């Protein structure tokens, strides 16, 4: 794995590139959400993938990977924000130019299916990236001020400090731990196992989230991560939002809390749950790769530095 480097902060007047590395999007929704970035003093450049449809994808694999490579190469673009996730980033991971990305470090931002690209870019380009709300999230009716504030920290760098002032946190395993932050969407983390992009959790703080997965599916994925040693390797574990992960096909079910007890608690690593990170409102951004510490006694997650160079 390459030594991690930070992207530079944004300044008023900087250009932000918007693209769709996975599924296609509603372009009118993207245009409307872009106005929020413009009100922050940023310029917005809409990528060609926003206007393409190839099955359920925003263009072919070559088109999406080509645009992402081009945005990293373009010196006029200072940040790349994913319009949405869905499915498809795993298909382009081996088409990216990681040497190019490392030579042109800039903010890369998204979550959900974008998890695969976070893992790939971290491993092969050594760039700190951001697990944060995507552009279409800015167009939602229930847009939370903290969700917007995430973007403002890219202009005015700050250090993430998550306490119960944001949301109630529950202790699953007592303790304190420190290490770089890694993780994202549970389904995507599991899909990386056995590939060159497999997530390394050794000595790190692992955070997980997901959406629309029934408890038995969450059970299956956590069981796989457990057997892959990902919980045993981690320094600490952060359980984030599992949105609409309710029983449907199997009405008689374990609760998510019981499943966490089955698969995560036995690892004995400090574990907190309840973080508003993922498919939720607010959706708090996480700088992937930045060192942080967690304490169940303080009910705290705190980064040691900003995710961008000042």
Short mmCIF file of C-alpha atoms in Angstrom, two decimals:
data_model
loop_
_atom_site.label_atom_id
_atom_site.label_comp_id
_atom_site.label_asym_id
_atom_site.label_seq_id
_atom_site.Cartn_x
_atom_site.Cartn_y
_atom_site.Cartn_z
CA UNK A 1 0.00 0.00 0.00
CA UNK A 2 1.28 3.46 -0.94
CA UNK A 3 2.05 5.99 1.79
CA UNK A 4 -1.05 8.13 2.28
CA UNK A 5 -1.14 11.72 1.05
CA UNK A 6 -3.75 14.43 1.52
CA UNK A 7 -5.54 16.45 -1.14
CA UNK A 8 -5.48 20.24 -0.91
CA UNK A 9 -8.37 22.20 0.55
CA UNK A 10 -10.79 24.06 -1.69
CA UNK A 11 -10.81 27.82 -2.10
CA UNK A 12 -13.67 30.06 -3.29
CA UNK A 13 -13.76 30.03 -7.07
CA UNK A 14 -12.34 26.52 -7.37
CA UNK A 15 -13.97 24.15 -9.85
CA UNK A 16 -15.58 20.93 -8.65
CA UNK A 17 -16.14 18.10 -11.12
CA UNK A 18 -19.36 16.11 -10.82
CA UNK A 19 -19.50 12.64 -12.35
CA UNK A 20 -21.36 9.33 -12.11
CA UNK A 21 -18.96 6.41 -11.69
CA UNK A 22 -21.76 3.91 -11.08
CA UNK A 23 -25.48 4.20 -11.97
CA UNK A 24 -27.03 6.90 -14.10
CA UNK A 25 -28.73 9.89 -12.48
CA UNK A 26 -31.58 12.32 -12.90
CA UNK A 27 -29.70 15.19 -14.53
CA UNK A 28 -32.25 17.81 -13.48
CA UNK A 29 -31.85 16.71 -9.87
CA UNK A 30 -28.08 17.03 -10.23
CA UNK A 31 -28.34 20.52 -11.72
CA UNK A 32 -30.63 21.65 -8.89
CA UNK A 33 -28.34 20.24 -6.21
CA UNK A 34 -25.32 21.89 -7.85
CA UNK A 35 -26.67 25.30 -6.91
CA UNK A 36 -25.86 24.59 -3.26
CA UNK A 37 -22.19 24.18 -4.14
CA UNK A 38 -22.32 27.35 -6.22
CA UNK A 39 -23.74 29.25 -3.23
CA UNK A 40 -20.61 28.19 -1.34
CA UNK A 41 -18.55 30.03 -3.93
CA UNK A 42 -17.52 26.98 -5.96
CA UNK A 43 -17.73 26.48 -9.70
CA UNK A 44 -19.37 23.28 -10.91
CA UNK A 45 -18.43 21.30 -14.01
CA UNK A 46 -20.86 18.53 -14.96
CA UNK A 47 -19.24 15.45 -16.45
CA UNK A 48 -20.44 13.62 -19.54
CA UNK A 49 -21.34 10.51 -17.53
CA UNK A 50 -24.23 12.45 -15.99
CA UNK A 51 -25.95 12.37 -19.37
CA UNK A 52 -25.25 8.75 -20.35
CA UNK A 53 -27.26 5.56 -19.89
CA UNK A 54 -25.83 2.12 -20.54
CA UNK A 55 -28.24 -0.37 -18.99
CA UNK A 56 -28.29 0.64 -15.33
CA UNK A 57 -24.85 2.26 -15.64
CA UNK A 58 -23.90 5.87 -16.44
CA UNK A 59 -22.06 4.91 -19.61
CA UNK A 60 -19.75 2.02 -20.38
CA UNK A 61 -17.03 0.98 -17.98
CA UNK A 62 -14.46 2.62 -20.25
CA UNK A 63 -16.43 5.89 -20.38
CA UNK A 64 -16.85 6.12 -16.62
CA UNK A 65 -13.26 5.17 -15.83
CA UNK A 66 -12.00 7.48 -18.58
CA UNK A 67 -13.89 10.44 -17.17
CA UNK A 68 -12.65 9.79 -13.64
CA UNK A 69 -9.05 9.56 -14.88
CA UNK A 70 -9.53 12.74 -16.92
CA UNK A 71 -10.91 14.68 -13.96
CA UNK A 72 -7.92 13.70 -11.84
CA UNK A 73 -5.60 14.75 -14.68
CA UNK A 74 -7.31 18.12 -15.26
CA UNK A 75 -5.50 20.80 -13.20
CA UNK A 76 -8.56 23.06 -13.36
CA UNK A 77 -10.64 20.57 -11.35
CA UNK A 78 -9.81 20.70 -7.64
CA UNK A 79 -12.31 18.14 -6.33
CA UNK A 80 -14.38 15.26 -7.71
CA UNK A 81 -17.80 14.65 -6.21
CA UNK A 82 -19.80 11.58 -7.14
CA UNK A 83 -23.38 12.36 -8.11
CA UNK A 84 -24.70 9.03 -6.80
CA UNK A 85 -23.81 5.41 -6.17
CA UNK A 86 -26.03 2.44 -6.91
CA UNK A 87 -23.84 -0.16 -8.62
CA UNK A 88 -20.87 -0.27 -10.94
CA UNK A 89 -17.68 1.09 -9.34
CA UNK A 90 -16.17 -2.36 -8.89
CA UNK A 91 -16.33 -2.76 -12.68
CA UNK A 92 -13.96 0.17 -13.28
CA UNK A 93 -11.38 -0.32 -10.52
CA UNK A 94 -8.90 -2.04 -12.83
CA UNK A 95 -9.32 0.67 -15.48
CA UNK A 96 -8.12 3.53 -13.27
CA UNK A 97 -4.65 5.05 -13.55
CA UNK A 98 -3.50 5.03 -9.94
CA UNK A 99 -0.15 6.58 -10.76
CA UNK A 100 -1.99 9.47 -12.37
CA UNK A 101 -4.27 9.81 -9.34
CA UNK A 102 -1.33 9.91 -6.93
CA UNK A 103 0.47 12.48 -9.08
CA UNK A 104 -2.63 14.71 -9.06
CA UNK A 105 -4.05 14.41 -5.53
CA UNK A 106 -7.42 16.05 -5.11
CA UNK A 107 -10.58 15.62 -3.09
CA UNK A 108 -12.59 12.53 -4.05
CA UNK A 109 -15.99 12.34 -2.38
CA UNK A 110 -18.88 9.84 -2.18
CA UNK A 111 -20.27 6.83 -0.31
CA UNK A 112 -22.35 3.66 -0.76
CA UNK A 113 -21.15 1.95 -3.98
CA UNK A 114 -18.25 4.43 -4.04
CA UNK A 115 -16.78 2.37 -1.17
CA UNK A 116 -15.06 0.13 -3.72
CA UNK A 117 -13.24 3.12 -5.23
CA UNK A 118 -12.25 4.42 -1.80
CA UNK A 119 -10.60 1.07 -1.08
CA UNK A 120 -8.92 0.91 -4.49
CA UNK A 121 -7.62 4.49 -4.47
CA UNK A 122 -6.34 4.16 -0.91
CA UNK A 123 -4.49 0.92 -1.64
CA UNK A 124 -2.96 1.79 -5.01
CA UNK A 125 -2.76 5.61 -5.05
CA UNK A 126 -2.34 6.29 -1.33
CA UNK A 127 -4.79 9.19 -1.40
CA UNK A 128 -7.01 10.16 1.52
CA UNK A 129 -10.59 10.23 0.24
CA UNK A 130 -13.94 11.17 1.75
CA UNK A 131 -16.90 8.95 2.61
CA UNK A 132 -19.55 11.64 2.48
CA UNK A 133 -22.99 12.63 1.13
CA UNK A 134 -23.22 12.67 -2.65
CA UNK A 135 -24.58 15.44 -4.79
CA UNK A 136 -28.10 14.03 -5.07
CA UNK A 137 -28.28 14.06 -1.27
CA UNK A 138 -28.12 17.85 -1.42
CA UNK A 139 -31.41 17.86 -3.36
CA UNK A 140 -33.40 15.88 -0.79
CA UNK A 141 -36.35 17.47 1.01
CA UNK A 142 -35.04 16.39 4.43
CA UNK A 143 -31.60 17.92 3.81
CA UNK A 144 -29.98 18.37 7.22
CA UNK A 145 -27.74 21.38 7.96
CA UNK A 146 -24.95 19.04 9.11
CA UNK A 147 -25.01 17.30 5.73
CA UNK A 148 -24.34 20.63 3.99
CA UNK A 149 -21.77 21.55 6.62
CA UNK A 150 -19.70 18.53 5.53
CA UNK A 151 -18.96 20.26 2.24
CA UNK A 152 -18.12 23.54 3.94
CA UNK A 153 -15.29 21.83 5.85
CA UNK A 154 -13.51 21.36 2.52
CA UNK A 155 -13.26 25.16 2.27
CA UNK A 156 -12.59 25.68 5.97
CA UNK A 157 -10.74 22.56 7.17
CA UNK A 158 -11.75 21.23 10.56
CA UNK A 159 -11.08 18.11 12.58
CA UNK A 160 -13.95 15.62 12.87
CA UNK A 161 -15.17 15.17 16.44
CA UNK A 162 -18.24 12.95 16.76
CA UNK A 163 -20.01 12.92 20.13
CA UNK A 164 -23.53 12.34 21.36
CA UNK A 165 -24.29 15.95 20.47
CA UNK A 166 -24.81 14.54 16.96
CA UNK A 167 -26.59 11.28 17.83
CA UNK A 168 -26.95 8.82 20.73
CA UNK A 169 -24.16 6.23 20.77
CA UNK A 170 -24.39 2.74 22.24
CA UNK A 171 -21.48 0.76 23.70
CA UNK A 172 -21.19 -2.84 22.51
CA UNK A 173 -17.66 -3.50 23.74
CA UNK A 174 -15.89 -1.21 26.21
CA UNK A 175 -12.49 0.22 25.46
CA UNK A 176 -10.38 2.74 23.59
CA UNK A 177 -8.56 2.40 20.29
CA UNK A 178 -6.73 4.46 17.69
CA UNK A 179 -5.78 4.04 14.06
CA UNK A 180 -6.58 5.13 10.51
CA UNK A 181 -10.26 5.15 9.53
CA UNK A 182 -11.31 2.58 6.93
CA UNK A 183 -14.62 1.15 5.81
CA UNK A 184 -17.89 2.15 4.21
CA UNK A 185 -20.76 0.14 2.79
CA UNK A 186 -20.86 -3.40 4.17
CA UNK A 187 -21.96 -4.99 0.89
CA UNK A 188 -19.09 -3.37 -1.01
CA UNK A 189 -16.52 -4.26 1.63
CA UNK A 190 -17.59 -7.91 1.37
CA UNK A 191 -17.49 -7.76 -2.43
CA UNK A 192 -13.83 -6.69 -2.25
CA UNK A 193 -12.75 -9.85 -0.41
CA UNK A 194 -10.40 -12.00 -2.43
CA UNK A 195 -9.68 -9.19 -4.91
CA UNK A 196 -6.64 -6.88 -5.18
CA UNK A 197 -8.83 -4.20 -3.59
CA UNK A 198 -9.63 -6.12 -0.40
CA UNK A 199 -9.97 -3.84 2.61
CA UNK A 200 -7.08 -4.03 5.09
CA UNK A 201 -8.37 -3.52 8.65
CA UNK A 202 -5.23 -4.42 10.59
CA UNK A 203 -4.70 -1.88 13.36
CA UNK A 204 -7.45 0.36 11.97
CA UNK A 205 -10.83 1.74 12.99
CA UNK A 206 -13.39 -0.04 10.80
CA UNK A 207 -16.74 1.65 10.13
CA UNK A 208 -19.65 -0.09 8.38
CA UNK A 209 -23.08 0.95 7.09
CA UNK A 210 -25.69 -0.34 4.64
CA UNK A 211 -29.21 0.09 3.26
CA UNK A 212 -32.14 -2.15 2.30
CA UNK A 213 -30.49 -5.37 3.43
CA UNK A 214 -32.61 -7.79 5.45
CA UNK A 215 -31.10 -8.96 8.75
CA UNK A 216 -30.27 -12.42 7.40
CA UNK A 217 -28.23 -10.80 4.64
CA UNK A 218 -26.42 -8.56 7.12
CA UNK A 219 -25.82 -11.74 9.16
CA UNK A 220 -24.29 -13.48 6.12
CA UNK A 221 -22.00 -10.55 5.29
CA UNK A 222 -20.82 -10.01 8.87
CA UNK A 223 -20.17 -13.74 9.17
CA UNK A 224 -18.00 -13.55 6.05
CA UNK A 225 -16.02 -10.58 7.40
CA UNK A 226 -15.58 -12.41 10.68
CA UNK A 227 -14.17 -15.49 8.97
CA UNK A 228 -11.93 -13.26 6.84
CA UNK A 229 -10.43 -11.90 10.07
CA UNK A 230 -11.52 -8.31 9.48
CA UNK A 231 -12.96 -7.80 12.98
CA UNK A 232 -10.09 -9.59 14.71
CA UNK A 233 -7.57 -7.45 12.80
CA UNK A 234 -9.31 -4.13 13.51
CA UNK A 235 -8.28 -1.89 16.40
CA UNK A 236 -11.87 -0.75 16.91
CA UNK A 237 -15.27 -0.97 15.22
CA UNK A 238 -17.83 1.74 14.46
CA UNK A 239 -21.34 0.61 13.54
CA UNK A 240 -23.05 3.28 11.50
CA UNK A 241 -26.51 3.61 9.95
CA UNK A 242 -28.26 0.48 8.64
CA UNK A 243 -31.16 2.16 6.87
CA UNK A 244 -34.33 0.14 6.24
CA UNK A 245 -32.59 -3.13 7.12
CA UNK A 246 -35.79 -4.74 8.35
CA UNK A 247 -37.16 -8.29 7.96
CA UNK A 248 -39.30 -8.84 4.87
CA UNK A 249 -38.69 -12.20 3.22
CA UNK A 250 -38.11 -13.86 6.61
CA UNK A 251 -40.56 -12.39 9.10
CA UNK A 252 -39.13 -14.36 12.03
CA UNK A 253 -35.73 -12.80 12.44
CA UNK A 254 -32.88 -11.84 14.66
CA UNK A 255 -32.60 -8.12 15.29
CA UNK A 256 -29.58 -6.28 13.93
CA UNK A 257 -28.40 -5.81 17.51
CA UNK A 258 -28.45 -9.58 18.05
CA UNK A 259 -26.52 -10.11 14.82
CA UNK A 260 -23.88 -7.58 15.89
CA UNK A 261 -23.61 -9.50 19.17
CA UNK A 262 -23.12 -12.77 17.27
CA UNK A 263 -20.40 -11.62 14.89
CA UNK A 264 -18.73 -8.40 16.08
CA UNK A 265 -18.79 -8.46 19.88
CA UNK A 266 -16.81 -11.75 20.21
CA UNK A 267 -13.81 -10.07 18.54
CA UNK A 268 -13.48 -8.09 21.78
CA UNK A 269 -12.54 -4.85 20.04
CA UNK A 270 -13.87 -1.49 21.33
CA UNK A 271 -17.21 -1.06 19.55
CA UNK A 272 -19.68 1.82 19.35
CA UNK A 273 -22.91 1.96 17.35
CA UNK A 274 -25.35 4.70 16.40
CA UNK A 275 -23.22 6.87 14.14
CA UNK A 276 -25.17 8.91 11.58
CA UNK A 277 -22.89 7.92 8.76
CA UNK A 278 -24.30 6.40 5.57
CA UNK A 279 -27.77 6.40 4.04
CA UNK A 280 -29.23 8.71 6.66
CA UNK A 281 -29.89 12.34 7.51
CA UNK A 282 -27.61 13.86 8.62
CA UNK A 283 -24.85 11.93 6.86
CA UNK A 284 -21.57 12.83 8.51
CA UNK A 285 -18.48 12.72 6.28
CA UNK A 286 -15.48 10.56 7.20
CA UNK A 287 -11.93 11.19 5.90
CA UNK A 288 -10.77 7.69 4.97
CA UNK A 289 -7.16 7.07 5.94
CA UNK A 290 -6.91 9.83 8.55
CA UNK A 291 -5.89 8.69 12.04
CA UNK A 292 -8.55 8.88 14.71
CA UNK A 293 -9.23 7.64 18.19
CA UNK A 294 -12.38 6.21 19.70
CA UNK A 295 -13.43 5.89 23.32
CA UNK A 296 -16.48 4.07 24.60
CA UNK A 297 -16.01 5.77 27.97
CA UNK A 298 -16.26 9.24 26.40
CA UNK A 299 -18.57 8.02 23.61
CA UNK A 300 -16.28 9.75 21.18
CA UNK A 301 -14.77 9.43 17.72
CA UNK A 302 -12.15 12.09 17.06
CA UNK A 303 -9.76 12.53 14.14
CA UNK A 304 -6.28 13.80 14.94
CA UNK A 305 -6.12 16.11 11.89
CA UNK A 306 -8.16 17.42 8.95
CA UNK A 307 -8.52 15.29 5.85
CA UNK A 308 -7.19 18.05 3.60
CA UNK A 309 -4.02 20.11 3.49
CA UNK A 310 -4.63 23.61 4.76
#
